[in-house]
mmCIF file of C-alpha atoms in Angstrom:
data_model
loop_
_atom_site.group_PDB
_atom_site.id
_atom_site.type_symbol
_atom_site.label_atom_id
_atom_site.label_comp_id
_atom_site.label_asym_id
_atom_site.label_seq_id
_atom_site.Cartn_x
_atom_site.Cartn_y
_atom_site.Cartn_z
ATOM 1 C CA UNK A 1 -214.678 210.689 131.762
ATOM 2 C CA UNK A 2 -214.294 207.783 129.417
ATOM 3 C CA UNK A 3 -218.040 207.711 128.696
ATOM 4 C CA UNK A 4 -218.156 211.418 127.994
ATOM 5 C CA UNK A 5 -215.235 211.197 125.645
ATOM 6 C CA UNK A 6 -216.810 208.275 123.814
ATOM 7 C CA UNK A 7 -220.114 210.089 123.435
ATOM 8 C CA UNK A 8 -218.373 213.148 122.035
ATOM 9 C CA UNK A 9 -216.389 211.062 119.595
ATOM 10 C CA UNK A 10 -219.484 209.275 118.398
ATOM 11 C CA UNK A 11 -221.398 212.506 117.868
ATOM 12 C CA UNK A 12 -218.657 213.841 115.625
ATOM 13 C CA UNK A 13 -218.250 210.596 113.734
ATOM 14 C CA UNK A 14 -214.734 210.104 115.099
ATOM 15 C CA UNK A 15 -213.277 206.944 116.633
ATOM 16 C CA UNK A 16 -211.432 206.639 119.898
ATOM 17 C CA UNK A 17 -207.924 205.240 119.775
ATOM 18 C CA UNK A 18 -209.220 201.895 121.044
ATOM 19 C CA UNK A 19 -211.903 201.684 118.377
ATOM 20 C CA UNK A 20 -209.491 202.809 115.680
ATOM 21 C CA UNK A 21 -206.837 200.317 116.810
ATOM 22 C CA UNK A 22 -209.321 197.457 116.581
ATOM 23 C CA UNK A 23 -210.550 198.517 113.147
ATOM 24 C CA UNK A 24 -207.061 199.131 111.732
ATOM 25 C CA UNK A 25 -205.349 196.103 113.346
ATOM 26 C CA UNK A 26 -202.758 198.419 114.892
ATOM 27 C CA UNK A 27 -202.195 198.518 118.633
ATOM 28 C CA UNK A 28 -202.841 201.730 120.582
ATOM 29 C CA UNK A 29 -199.135 201.749 121.418
ATOM 30 C CA UNK A 30 -198.237 201.644 117.716
ATOM 31 C CA UNK A 31 -200.732 204.405 116.944
ATOM 32 C CA UNK A 32 -199.192 206.642 119.594
ATOM 33 C CA UNK A 33 -195.715 205.983 118.162
ATOM 34 C CA UNK A 34 -196.846 206.679 114.596
ATOM 35 C CA UNK A 35 -198.476 209.892 115.772
ATOM 36 C CA UNK A 36 -195.273 211.049 117.462
ATOM 37 C CA UNK A 37 -193.389 210.347 114.227
ATOM 38 C CA UNK A 38 -195.894 212.305 112.166
ATOM 39 C CA UNK A 39 -196.805 209.165 110.253
ATOM 40 C CA UNK A 40 -200.451 208.808 111.301
ATOM 41 C CA UNK A 41 -201.683 211.890 113.135
ATOM 42 C CA UNK A 42 -204.994 211.802 115.010
ATOM 43 C CA UNK A 43 -207.801 213.760 113.431
ATOM 44 C CA UNK A 44 -208.274 215.456 116.777
ATOM 45 C CA UNK A 45 -206.929 215.354 120.314
ATOM 46 C CA UNK A 46 -209.622 216.145 122.887
ATOM 47 C CA UNK A 47 -208.423 219.214 124.854
ATOM 48 C CA UNK A 48 -210.091 218.041 128.058
ATOM 49 C CA UNK A 49 -209.538 214.298 128.146
ATOM 50 C CA UNK A 50 -206.458 214.098 125.916
ATOM 51 C CA UNK A 51 -208.159 211.322 123.942
ATOM 52 C CA UNK A 52 -206.751 210.740 120.463
ATOM 53 C CA UNK A 53 -209.617 210.659 117.991
ATOM 54 C CA UNK A 54 -209.391 209.324 114.426
ATOM 55 C CA UNK A 55 -211.590 209.794 111.391
ATOM 56 C CA UNK A 56 -212.993 206.689 109.662
ATOM 57 C CA UNK A 57 -211.375 207.971 106.466
ATOM 58 C CA UNK A 58 -207.955 207.334 108.035
ATOM 59 C CA UNK A 59 -208.562 203.604 108.237
ATOM 60 C CA UNK A 60 -207.312 202.917 104.731
ATOM 61 C CA UNK A 61 -204.031 204.686 105.458
ATOM 62 C CA UNK A 62 -203.682 202.925 108.803
ATOM 63 C CA UNK A 63 -204.299 199.498 107.287
ATOM 64 C CA UNK A 64 -201.697 200.222 104.608
ATOM 65 C CA UNK A 65 -199.207 201.158 107.315
ATOM 66 C CA UNK A 66 -199.998 197.904 109.098
ATOM 67 C CA UNK A 67 -199.359 195.860 105.954
ATOM 68 C CA UNK A 68 -196.143 197.719 105.170
ATOM 69 C CA UNK A 69 -194.883 197.104 108.686
ATOM 70 C CA UNK A 70 -195.660 193.402 108.280
ATOM 71 C CA UNK A 71 -193.612 193.575 105.089
ATOM 72 C CA UNK A 72 -190.740 194.938 107.177
ATOM 73 C CA UNK A 73 -190.584 198.413 105.648
ATOM 74 C CA UNK A 74 -188.912 200.897 108.028
ATOM 75 C CA UNK A 75 -191.096 203.635 109.484
ATOM 76 C CA UNK A 76 -188.911 206.359 107.957
ATOM 77 C CA UNK A 77 -189.508 204.932 104.500
ATOM 78 C CA UNK A 78 -193.257 204.555 105.110
ATOM 79 C CA UNK A 79 -193.390 208.207 106.124
ATOM 80 C CA UNK A 80 -191.970 209.145 102.702
ATOM 81 C CA UNK A 81 -195.048 207.594 101.056
ATOM 82 C CA UNK A 82 -197.383 210.151 102.619
ATOM 83 C CA UNK A 83 -199.290 212.045 99.932
ATOM 84 C CA UNK A 84 -198.475 209.618 97.111
ATOM 85 C CA UNK A 85 -201.243 208.070 95.060
ATOM 86 C CA UNK A 86 -201.806 204.321 94.729
ATOM 87 C CA UNK A 87 -199.600 203.663 91.658
ATOM 88 C CA UNK A 88 -196.757 205.697 93.157
ATOM 89 C CA UNK A 89 -196.966 203.763 96.433
ATOM 90 C CA UNK A 90 -197.012 200.517 94.441
ATOM 91 C CA UNK A 91 -193.782 201.519 92.696
ATOM 92 C CA UNK A 92 -192.149 202.304 96.008
ATOM 93 C CA UNK A 93 -193.246 198.975 97.484
ATOM 94 C CA UNK A 94 -191.866 197.184 94.428
ATOM 95 C CA UNK A 95 -188.567 199.060 94.769
ATOM 96 C CA UNK A 96 -188.364 198.264 98.480
ATOM 97 C CA UNK A 97 -189.018 194.576 97.916
ATOM 98 C CA UNK A 98 -186.411 194.389 95.131
ATOM 99 C CA UNK A 99 -183.911 195.803 97.629
ATOM 100 C CA UNK A 100 -184.994 193.251 100.254
ATOM 101 C CA UNK A 101 -184.530 190.402 97.791
ATOM 102 C CA UNK A 102 -181.113 191.712 96.790
ATOM 103 C CA UNK A 103 -180.063 191.938 100.440
ATOM 104 C CA UNK A 104 -181.520 188.495 101.105
ATOM 105 C CA UNK A 105 -179.605 187.027 98.168
ATOM 106 C CA UNK A 106 -176.357 188.465 99.517
ATOM 107 C CA UNK A 107 -177.101 187.067 102.982
ATOM 108 C CA UNK A 108 -178.071 183.719 101.476
ATOM 109 C CA UNK A 109 -174.764 183.592 99.613
ATOM 110 C CA UNK A 110 -172.900 184.435 102.807
ATOM 111 C CA UNK A 111 -174.815 181.743 104.712
ATOM 112 C CA UNK A 112 -173.991 179.188 102.005
ATOM 113 C CA UNK A 113 -170.365 180.284 102.146
ATOM 114 C CA UNK A 114 -170.268 179.809 105.926
ATOM 115 C CA UNK A 115 -172.090 176.471 105.812
ATOM 116 C CA UNK A 116 -169.736 175.214 103.126
ATOM 117 C CA UNK A 117 -166.662 176.242 105.081
ATOM 118 C CA UNK A 118 -167.849 175.111 108.517
ATOM 119 C CA UNK A 119 -168.965 171.750 107.164
ATOM 120 C CA UNK A 120 -165.482 170.898 105.922
ATOM 121 C CA UNK A 121 -163.429 168.679 108.197
ATOM 122 C CA UNK A 122 -160.135 169.201 106.405
ATOM 123 C CA UNK A 123 -157.822 172.042 107.390
ATOM 124 C CA UNK A 124 -156.113 172.552 104.065
ATOM 125 C CA UNK A 125 -157.432 173.517 100.674
ATOM 126 C CA UNK A 126 -160.265 171.121 99.791
ATOM 127 C CA UNK A 127 -159.454 168.106 97.669
ATOM 128 C CA UNK A 128 -161.648 165.976 95.463
ATOM 129 C CA UNK A 129 -161.429 162.401 94.271
ATOM 130 C CA UNK A 130 -160.713 163.839 90.837
ATOM 131 C CA UNK A 131 -158.099 166.575 91.328
ATOM 132 C CA UNK A 132 -158.995 169.627 89.282
ATOM 133 C CA UNK A 133 -156.889 172.315 87.701
ATOM 134 C CA UNK A 134 -157.513 175.450 85.673
ATOM 135 C CA UNK A 135 -156.113 176.719 82.392
ATOM 136 C CA UNK A 136 -156.433 180.457 82.024
ATOM 137 C CA UNK A 137 -155.678 183.514 79.964
ATOM 138 C CA UNK A 138 -156.334 187.253 80.291
ATOM 139 C CA UNK A 139 -156.283 190.130 77.868
ATOM 140 C CA UNK A 140 -157.032 193.836 78.180
ATOM 141 C CA UNK A 141 -157.234 196.375 75.369
ATOM 142 C CA UNK A 142 -157.840 200.119 75.148
ATOM 143 C CA UNK A 143 -160.427 199.731 72.386
ATOM 144 C CA UNK A 144 -160.662 201.900 69.298
ATOM 145 C CA UNK A 145 -161.821 205.227 70.746
ATOM 146 C CA UNK A 146 -160.067 205.637 74.104
ATOM 147 C CA UNK A 147 -156.567 207.082 74.343
ATOM 148 C CA UNK A 148 -155.789 205.262 77.595
ATOM 149 C CA UNK A 149 -156.805 201.996 79.209
ATOM 150 C CA UNK A 150 -158.379 202.146 82.671
ATOM 151 C CA UNK A 151 -159.190 198.418 82.676
ATOM 152 C CA UNK A 152 -157.020 195.807 84.344
ATOM 153 C CA UNK A 153 -157.091 192.028 83.898
ATOM 154 C CA UNK A 154 -155.148 189.297 85.651
ATOM 155 C CA UNK A 155 -155.073 185.504 85.552
ATOM 156 C CA UNK A 156 -152.841 183.354 87.703
ATOM 157 C CA UNK A 157 -152.771 179.887 89.186
ATOM 158 C CA UNK A 158 -155.122 180.914 91.975
ATOM 159 C CA UNK A 159 -156.548 184.356 91.141
ATOM 160 C CA UNK A 160 -158.648 185.569 88.193
ATOM 161 C CA UNK A 161 -159.689 189.236 88.143
ATOM 162 C CA UNK A 162 -161.068 192.050 86.011
ATOM 163 C CA UNK A 163 -161.365 195.691 87.107
ATOM 164 C CA UNK A 164 -162.836 198.634 85.196
ATOM 165 C CA UNK A 165 -161.692 201.986 86.532
ATOM 166 C CA UNK A 166 -163.558 205.264 86.130
ATOM 167 C CA UNK A 167 -162.739 208.885 86.812
ATOM 168 C CA UNK A 168 -159.377 210.585 86.753
ATOM 169 C CA UNK A 169 -157.697 207.987 88.985
ATOM 170 C CA UNK A 170 -159.756 205.047 87.787
ATOM 171 C CA UNK A 171 -156.954 203.217 86.023
ATOM 172 C CA UNK A 172 -154.778 203.438 89.125
ATOM 173 C CA UNK A 173 -157.680 202.311 91.311
ATOM 174 C CA UNK A 174 -158.376 199.214 89.215
ATOM 175 C CA UNK A 175 -154.724 198.205 89.124
ATOM 176 C CA UNK A 176 -154.423 198.802 92.881
ATOM 177 C CA UNK A 177 -157.460 196.609 93.611
ATOM 178 C CA UNK A 178 -156.029 193.688 91.648
ATOM 179 C CA UNK A 179 -152.527 194.165 93.066
ATOM 180 C CA UNK A 180 -153.988 193.971 96.577
ATOM 181 C CA UNK A 181 -155.761 190.733 95.660
ATOM 182 C CA UNK A 182 -152.559 189.170 94.364
ATOM 183 C CA UNK A 183 -151.435 188.442 97.901
ATOM 184 C CA UNK A 184 -153.896 185.544 97.711
ATOM 185 C CA UNK A 185 -151.572 183.879 95.197
ATOM 186 C CA UNK A 186 -148.963 183.346 97.891
ATOM 187 C CA UNK A 187 -148.887 180.423 100.304
ATOM 188 C CA UNK A 188 -151.691 178.070 101.244
ATOM 189 C CA UNK A 189 -155.078 179.013 102.641
ATOM 190 C CA UNK A 190 -156.707 176.564 105.095
ATOM 191 C CA UNK A 191 -160.283 175.939 104.005
ATOM 192 C CA UNK A 192 -161.586 176.892 107.446
ATOM 193 C CA UNK A 193 -159.880 180.272 107.161
ATOM 194 C CA UNK A 194 -160.947 181.106 103.605
ATOM 195 C CA UNK A 195 -163.719 183.518 104.605
ATOM 196 C CA UNK A 196 -161.500 185.341 107.104
ATOM 197 C CA UNK A 197 -158.620 185.551 104.626
ATOM 198 C CA UNK A 198 -160.947 186.987 101.985
ATOM 199 C CA UNK A 199 -162.377 189.516 104.430
ATOM 200 C CA UNK A 200 -158.905 190.684 105.465
ATOM 201 C CA UNK A 201 -157.806 190.877 101.843
ATOM 202 C CA UNK A 202 -160.846 192.939 100.872
ATOM 203 C CA UNK A 203 -159.958 195.355 103.660
ATOM 204 C CA UNK A 204 -156.565 195.706 101.981
ATOM 205 C CA UNK A 205 -158.319 196.229 98.639
ATOM 206 C CA UNK A 206 -160.459 199.008 100.137
ATOM 207 C CA UNK A 207 -157.363 200.673 101.539
ATOM 208 C CA UNK A 208 -155.456 200.361 98.266
ATOM 209 C CA UNK A 209 -158.279 201.873 96.236
ATOM 210 C CA UNK A 210 -158.678 204.696 98.747
ATOM 211 C CA UNK A 211 -155.000 205.540 98.451
ATOM 212 C CA UNK A 212 -155.196 205.349 94.659
ATOM 213 C CA UNK A 213 -158.060 207.825 94.342
ATOM 214 C CA UNK A 214 -156.791 210.213 97.037
ATOM 215 C CA UNK A 215 -155.157 213.374 95.649
ATOM 216 C CA UNK A 216 -151.450 213.931 96.045
ATOM 217 C CA UNK A 217 -152.243 216.657 98.591
ATOM 218 C CA UNK A 218 -153.826 214.093 100.895
ATOM 219 C CA UNK A 219 -157.547 214.693 100.362
ATOM 220 C CA UNK A 220 -160.114 212.757 102.385
ATOM 221 C CA UNK A 221 -161.441 209.851 100.318
ATOM 222 C CA UNK A 222 -164.243 209.289 102.802
ATOM 223 C CA UNK A 223 -165.886 212.563 101.904
ATOM 224 C CA UNK A 224 -164.318 213.350 98.570
ATOM 225 C CA UNK A 225 -162.981 216.648 99.960
ATOM 226 C CA UNK A 226 -160.313 218.026 97.629
ATOM 227 C CA UNK A 227 -160.185 214.600 96.006
ATOM 228 C CA UNK A 228 -161.340 212.809 92.890
ATOM 229 C CA UNK A 229 -164.913 212.250 94.097
ATOM 230 C CA UNK A 230 -165.896 210.397 90.928
ATOM 231 C CA UNK A 231 -162.948 207.994 90.776
ATOM 232 C CA UNK A 232 -163.134 204.300 91.552
ATOM 233 C CA UNK A 233 -163.289 200.874 90.014
ATOM 234 C CA UNK A 234 -165.455 197.844 89.535
ATOM 235 C CA UNK A 235 -164.037 194.466 90.536
ATOM 236 C CA UNK A 236 -164.982 190.929 89.575
ATOM 237 C CA UNK A 237 -162.573 188.273 90.788
ATOM 238 C CA UNK A 238 -162.386 184.558 91.499
ATOM 239 C CA UNK A 239 -160.114 182.792 93.948
ATOM 240 C CA UNK A 240 -159.414 179.194 92.953
ATOM 241 C CA UNK A 241 -159.308 176.836 95.960
ATOM 242 C CA UNK A 242 -158.791 173.520 94.187
ATOM 243 C CA UNK A 243 -162.433 172.445 94.024
ATOM 244 C CA UNK A 244 -164.318 175.713 94.400
ATOM 245 C CA UNK A 245 -164.116 179.303 93.279
ATOM 246 C CA UNK A 246 -164.701 182.130 95.739
ATOM 247 C CA UNK A 247 -166.409 184.889 93.750
ATOM 248 C CA UNK A 248 -165.835 188.546 94.671
ATOM 249 C CA UNK A 249 -167.957 191.130 92.843
ATOM 250 C CA UNK A 250 -168.930 194.790 92.866
ATOM 251 C CA UNK A 251 -169.986 197.017 89.962
ATOM 252 C CA UNK A 252 -170.938 196.113 86.406
ATOM 253 C CA UNK A 253 -168.056 193.946 85.271
ATOM 254 C CA UNK A 254 -169.402 190.420 84.962
ATOM 255 C CA UNK A 255 -168.696 186.732 85.431
ATOM 256 C CA UNK A 256 -170.296 184.083 83.221
ATOM 257 C CA UNK A 257 -170.313 180.298 83.384
ATOM 258 C CA UNK A 258 -170.478 177.911 80.425
ATOM 259 C CA UNK A 259 -171.573 174.497 81.731
ATOM 260 C CA UNK A 260 -172.943 171.606 79.689
ATOM 261 C CA UNK A 261 -173.740 173.957 76.831
ATOM 262 C CA UNK A 262 -175.646 176.454 79.011
ATOM 263 C CA UNK A 263 -174.226 179.980 79.319
ATOM 264 C CA UNK A 264 -175.392 182.234 82.122
ATOM 265 C CA UNK A 265 -174.323 185.265 84.132
ATOM 266 C CA UNK A 266 -173.387 184.455 87.734
ATOM 267 C CA UNK A 267 -172.953 188.045 88.957
ATOM 268 C CA UNK A 268 -175.521 190.784 89.456
ATOM 269 C CA UNK A 269 -174.900 194.230 87.953
ATOM 270 C CA UNK A 270 -174.816 196.968 90.565
ATOM 271 C CA UNK A 271 -176.261 199.628 88.268
ATOM 272 C CA UNK A 272 -179.214 202.003 88.357
ATOM 273 C CA UNK A 273 -180.721 200.429 85.256
ATOM 274 C CA UNK A 274 -180.422 196.894 86.675
ATOM 275 C CA UNK A 275 -182.208 198.025 89.830
ATOM 276 C CA UNK A 276 -184.949 199.582 87.693
ATOM 277 C CA UNK A 277 -185.413 196.282 85.850
ATOM 278 C CA UNK A 278 -185.486 194.371 89.152
ATOM 279 C CA UNK A 279 -188.122 196.775 90.441
ATOM 280 C CA UNK A 280 -190.243 196.313 87.310
ATOM 281 C CA UNK A 281 -189.948 199.974 86.318
ATOM 282 C CA UNK A 282 -188.431 199.206 82.895
ATOM 283 C CA UNK A 283 -188.071 196.136 80.709
ATOM 284 C CA UNK A 284 -184.884 194.330 79.696
ATOM 285 C CA UNK A 285 -185.303 195.785 76.211
ATOM 286 C CA UNK A 286 -185.601 199.327 77.588
ATOM 287 C CA UNK A 287 -182.553 198.749 79.794
ATOM 288 C CA UNK A 288 -180.369 197.903 76.794
ATOM 289 C CA UNK A 289 -180.776 201.410 75.352
ATOM 290 C CA UNK A 290 -181.329 203.397 78.550
ATOM 291 C CA UNK A 291 -179.219 206.594 78.622
ATOM 292 C CA UNK A 292 -178.108 205.864 82.206
ATOM 293 C CA UNK A 293 -177.279 202.182 81.705
ATOM 294 C CA UNK A 294 -173.639 202.767 82.758
ATOM 295 C CA UNK A 295 -174.521 204.565 86.021
ATOM 296 C CA UNK A 296 -173.154 202.498 88.916
ATOM 297 C CA UNK A 297 -174.981 202.075 92.220
ATOM 298 C CA UNK A 298 -172.031 200.316 93.863
ATOM 299 C CA UNK A 299 -168.290 200.346 93.156
ATOM 300 C CA UNK A 300 -164.970 200.537 94.977
ATOM 301 C CA UNK A 301 -164.215 204.183 95.711
ATOM 302 C CA UNK A 302 -162.247 204.010 98.959
ATOM 303 C CA UNK A 303 -165.271 205.073 100.996
ATOM 304 C CA UNK A 304 -166.908 203.120 103.855
ATOM 305 C CA UNK A 305 -169.423 200.540 102.725
ATOM 306 C CA UNK A 306 -167.757 199.806 99.376
ATOM 307 C CA UNK A 307 -167.510 196.081 100.100
ATOM 308 C CA UNK A 308 -167.926 193.554 97.299
ATOM 309 C CA UNK A 309 -170.335 190.639 97.465
ATOM 310 C CA UNK A 310 -168.634 187.311 98.260
ATOM 311 C CA UNK A 311 -169.916 183.823 97.508
ATOM 312 C CA UNK A 312 -168.681 180.330 96.727
ATOM 313 C CA UNK A 313 -169.123 178.799 93.302
ATOM 314 C CA UNK A 314 -168.941 175.022 92.982
ATOM 315 C CA UNK A 315 -166.966 173.894 89.966
ATOM 316 C CA UNK A 316 -166.935 170.863 87.694
ATOM 317 C CA UNK A 317 -164.472 169.549 85.191
ATOM 318 C CA UNK A 318 -165.491 170.998 81.841
ATOM 319 C CA UNK A 319 -166.678 174.354 83.225
ATOM 320 C CA UNK A 320 -165.516 177.475 81.437
ATOM 321 C CA UNK A 321 -165.616 180.846 83.206
ATOM 322 C CA UNK A 322 -165.549 184.277 81.612
ATOM 323 C CA UNK A 323 -164.819 187.474 83.547
ATOM 324 C CA UNK A 324 -165.167 190.656 81.521
ATOM 325 C CA UNK A 325 -165.592 194.412 81.735
ATOM 326 C CA UNK A 326 -168.609 196.149 80.236
ATOM 327 C CA UNK A 327 -166.485 197.123 77.260
ATOM 328 C CA UNK A 328 -167.469 193.700 75.948
ATOM 329 C CA UNK A 329 -171.039 193.246 77.156
ATOM 330 C CA UNK A 330 -172.207 196.785 76.340
ATOM 331 C CA UNK A 331 -171.489 196.387 72.622
ATOM 332 C CA UNK A 332 -171.600 192.637 71.897
ATOM 333 C CA UNK A 333 -174.932 190.790 72.234
ATOM 334 C CA UNK A 334 -174.848 188.022 74.840
ATOM 335 C CA UNK A 335 -175.607 185.371 72.234
ATOM 336 C CA UNK A 336 -172.488 186.370 70.283
ATOM 337 C CA UNK A 337 -170.439 186.225 73.482
ATOM 338 C CA UNK A 338 -171.846 182.777 74.244
ATOM 339 C CA UNK A 339 -171.094 181.529 70.751
ATOM 340 C CA UNK A 340 -167.483 182.677 71.011
ATOM 341 C CA UNK A 341 -166.964 181.278 74.509
ATOM 342 C CA UNK A 342 -168.488 177.947 73.505
ATOM 343 C CA UNK A 343 -166.846 177.729 70.104
ATOM 344 C CA UNK A 344 -163.171 178.406 70.777
ATOM 345 C CA UNK A 345 -160.738 175.762 71.894
ATOM 346 C CA UNK A 346 -158.416 177.285 74.472
ATOM 347 C CA UNK A 347 -158.535 180.275 76.847
ATOM 348 C CA UNK A 348 -155.891 182.303 75.001
ATOM 349 C CA UNK A 349 -157.711 182.034 71.684
ATOM 350 C CA UNK A 350 -160.987 182.861 73.419
ATOM 351 C CA UNK A 351 -159.837 186.087 75.085
ATOM 352 C CA UNK A 352 -158.242 187.297 71.855
ATOM 353 C CA UNK A 353 -161.396 186.584 69.873
ATOM 354 C CA UNK A 354 -163.637 188.283 72.470
ATOM 355 C CA UNK A 355 -161.525 191.451 72.456
ATOM 356 C CA UNK A 356 -161.505 191.421 68.652
ATOM 357 C CA UNK A 357 -165.285 190.984 68.711
ATOM 358 C CA UNK A 358 -165.675 194.107 70.890
ATOM 359 C CA UNK A 359 -163.430 196.102 68.556
ATOM 360 C CA UNK A 360 -165.270 194.887 65.470
ATOM 361 C CA UNK A 361 -168.407 196.226 67.176
ATOM 362 C CA UNK A 362 -166.876 199.696 67.317
ATOM 363 C CA UNK A 363 -164.588 199.347 70.346
ATOM 364 C CA UNK A 364 -165.961 202.458 72.101
ATOM 365 C CA UNK A 365 -164.577 201.471 75.505
ATOM 366 C CA UNK A 366 -161.686 199.650 77.099
ATOM 367 C CA UNK A 367 -162.313 195.904 77.119
ATOM 368 C CA UNK A 368 -160.902 193.166 79.345
ATOM 369 C CA UNK A 369 -161.516 189.426 79.411
ATOM 370 C CA UNK A 370 -160.325 186.526 81.537
ATOM 371 C CA UNK A 371 -161.203 182.970 80.533
ATOM 372 C CA UNK A 372 -160.539 179.910 82.709
ATOM 373 C CA UNK A 373 -161.207 176.251 81.941
ATOM 374 C CA UNK A 374 -161.657 173.730 84.746
ATOM 375 C CA UNK A 375 -160.027 170.427 83.819
ATOM 376 C CA UNK A 376 -158.961 167.167 85.391
ATOM 377 C CA UNK A 377 -155.477 167.779 86.744
ATOM 378 C CA UNK A 378 -154.138 164.807 84.792
ATOM 379 C CA UNK A 379 -155.375 166.351 81.547
ATOM 380 C CA UNK A 380 -154.288 169.904 82.274
ATOM 381 C CA UNK A 381 -151.583 171.377 80.130
ATOM 382 C CA UNK A 382 -148.826 173.453 81.636
ATOM 383 C CA UNK A 383 -150.538 176.706 82.627
ATOM 384 C CA UNK A 384 -147.322 178.706 82.592
ATOM 385 C CA UNK A 385 -147.656 179.539 78.934
ATOM 386 C CA UNK A 386 -151.141 180.949 79.254
ATOM 387 C CA UNK A 387 -150.133 182.794 82.420
ATOM 388 C CA UNK A 388 -147.788 184.855 80.276
ATOM 389 C CA UNK A 389 -150.863 186.130 78.457
ATOM 390 C CA UNK A 390 -152.302 187.253 81.767
ATOM 391 C CA UNK A 391 -149.216 189.190 82.651
ATOM 392 C CA UNK A 392 -148.513 191.014 79.428
ATOM 393 C CA UNK A 393 -151.100 190.621 76.679
ATOM 394 C CA UNK A 394 -152.201 194.228 76.544
ATOM 395 C CA UNK A 395 -152.200 196.084 73.242
ATOM 396 C CA UNK A 396 -150.772 199.536 73.767
ATOM 397 C CA UNK A 397 -152.629 202.473 72.287
#
């Protein structure tokens, strides 16, 4: 039976499943699975023997499937590539790999976080030979064109945060997210428990945002039914531990670090345009003027899966951190932001100058800034004065 089937296959120029498996570097078992999924159908199934027969012209497709599986691409996603030409498949592979690298970066940050925490032998907040402190200030402003301010900014002795709300309940959502984080200002957090405390607090943040965007009639924020389906908030926050900063981030608000004269962004924008740049579909220059540059891929909306990225940021005396909403970065070139951050003396002056810079650039959006300087504790000035800026320096419009 096997010989007859082989002879028939050869006469028609088709390959048996064994021959095709060897040529394509896919196992017969994998070929059967791919056939059942409609991913790589046999050219013919012999009605008598049941042999699966493949055309030589299918080898290229089969080898591509083999390579994509080695890359780790899920079968469902590979199936979506059927019928696409080479350049289109290349774009999809590039997009998939950008997603893998983004996921890997998040997992790498989490691994570093865990390693850092588990490696510590102390049970209280970490200490250093040179005790460090922070000086801080925060300022939020409605801008020149908006009637209301949906941004929120906060700076305290342990917590720094900026939120940028969107949609009808966005302002409430942003304020709720930061209010939920403020519980971290109370009491001490053992270093070994930092990750767990953050995780529990972010659960509270999710709940608070969900309640903020839910309609008064009790709509379901998980599905958006009867609710404000477009409402939510970004969140970029830092928890000061005494020698490190735990960074919490989701959306397109940003955190920057000025260290030894170098100024660089330490968060990754969760936007459609940023993903297109990462995938190589557009350039940085094209992204700056893209009509969908403000479209968020991730934000806090009260729905499942809206969890921010979390990582640890080592700090040094002399560091200066900037947290800001896109009301600053969307209208002020990064070099001008860097020059202001590097050229002003104290956090309060810096936040006021950054907000003024956004308004001098047209002020089309709400703008919020938090600036924190890491200093030797012995050199730190009383932070209470600058904390007052965090609590009330908002220009009403």
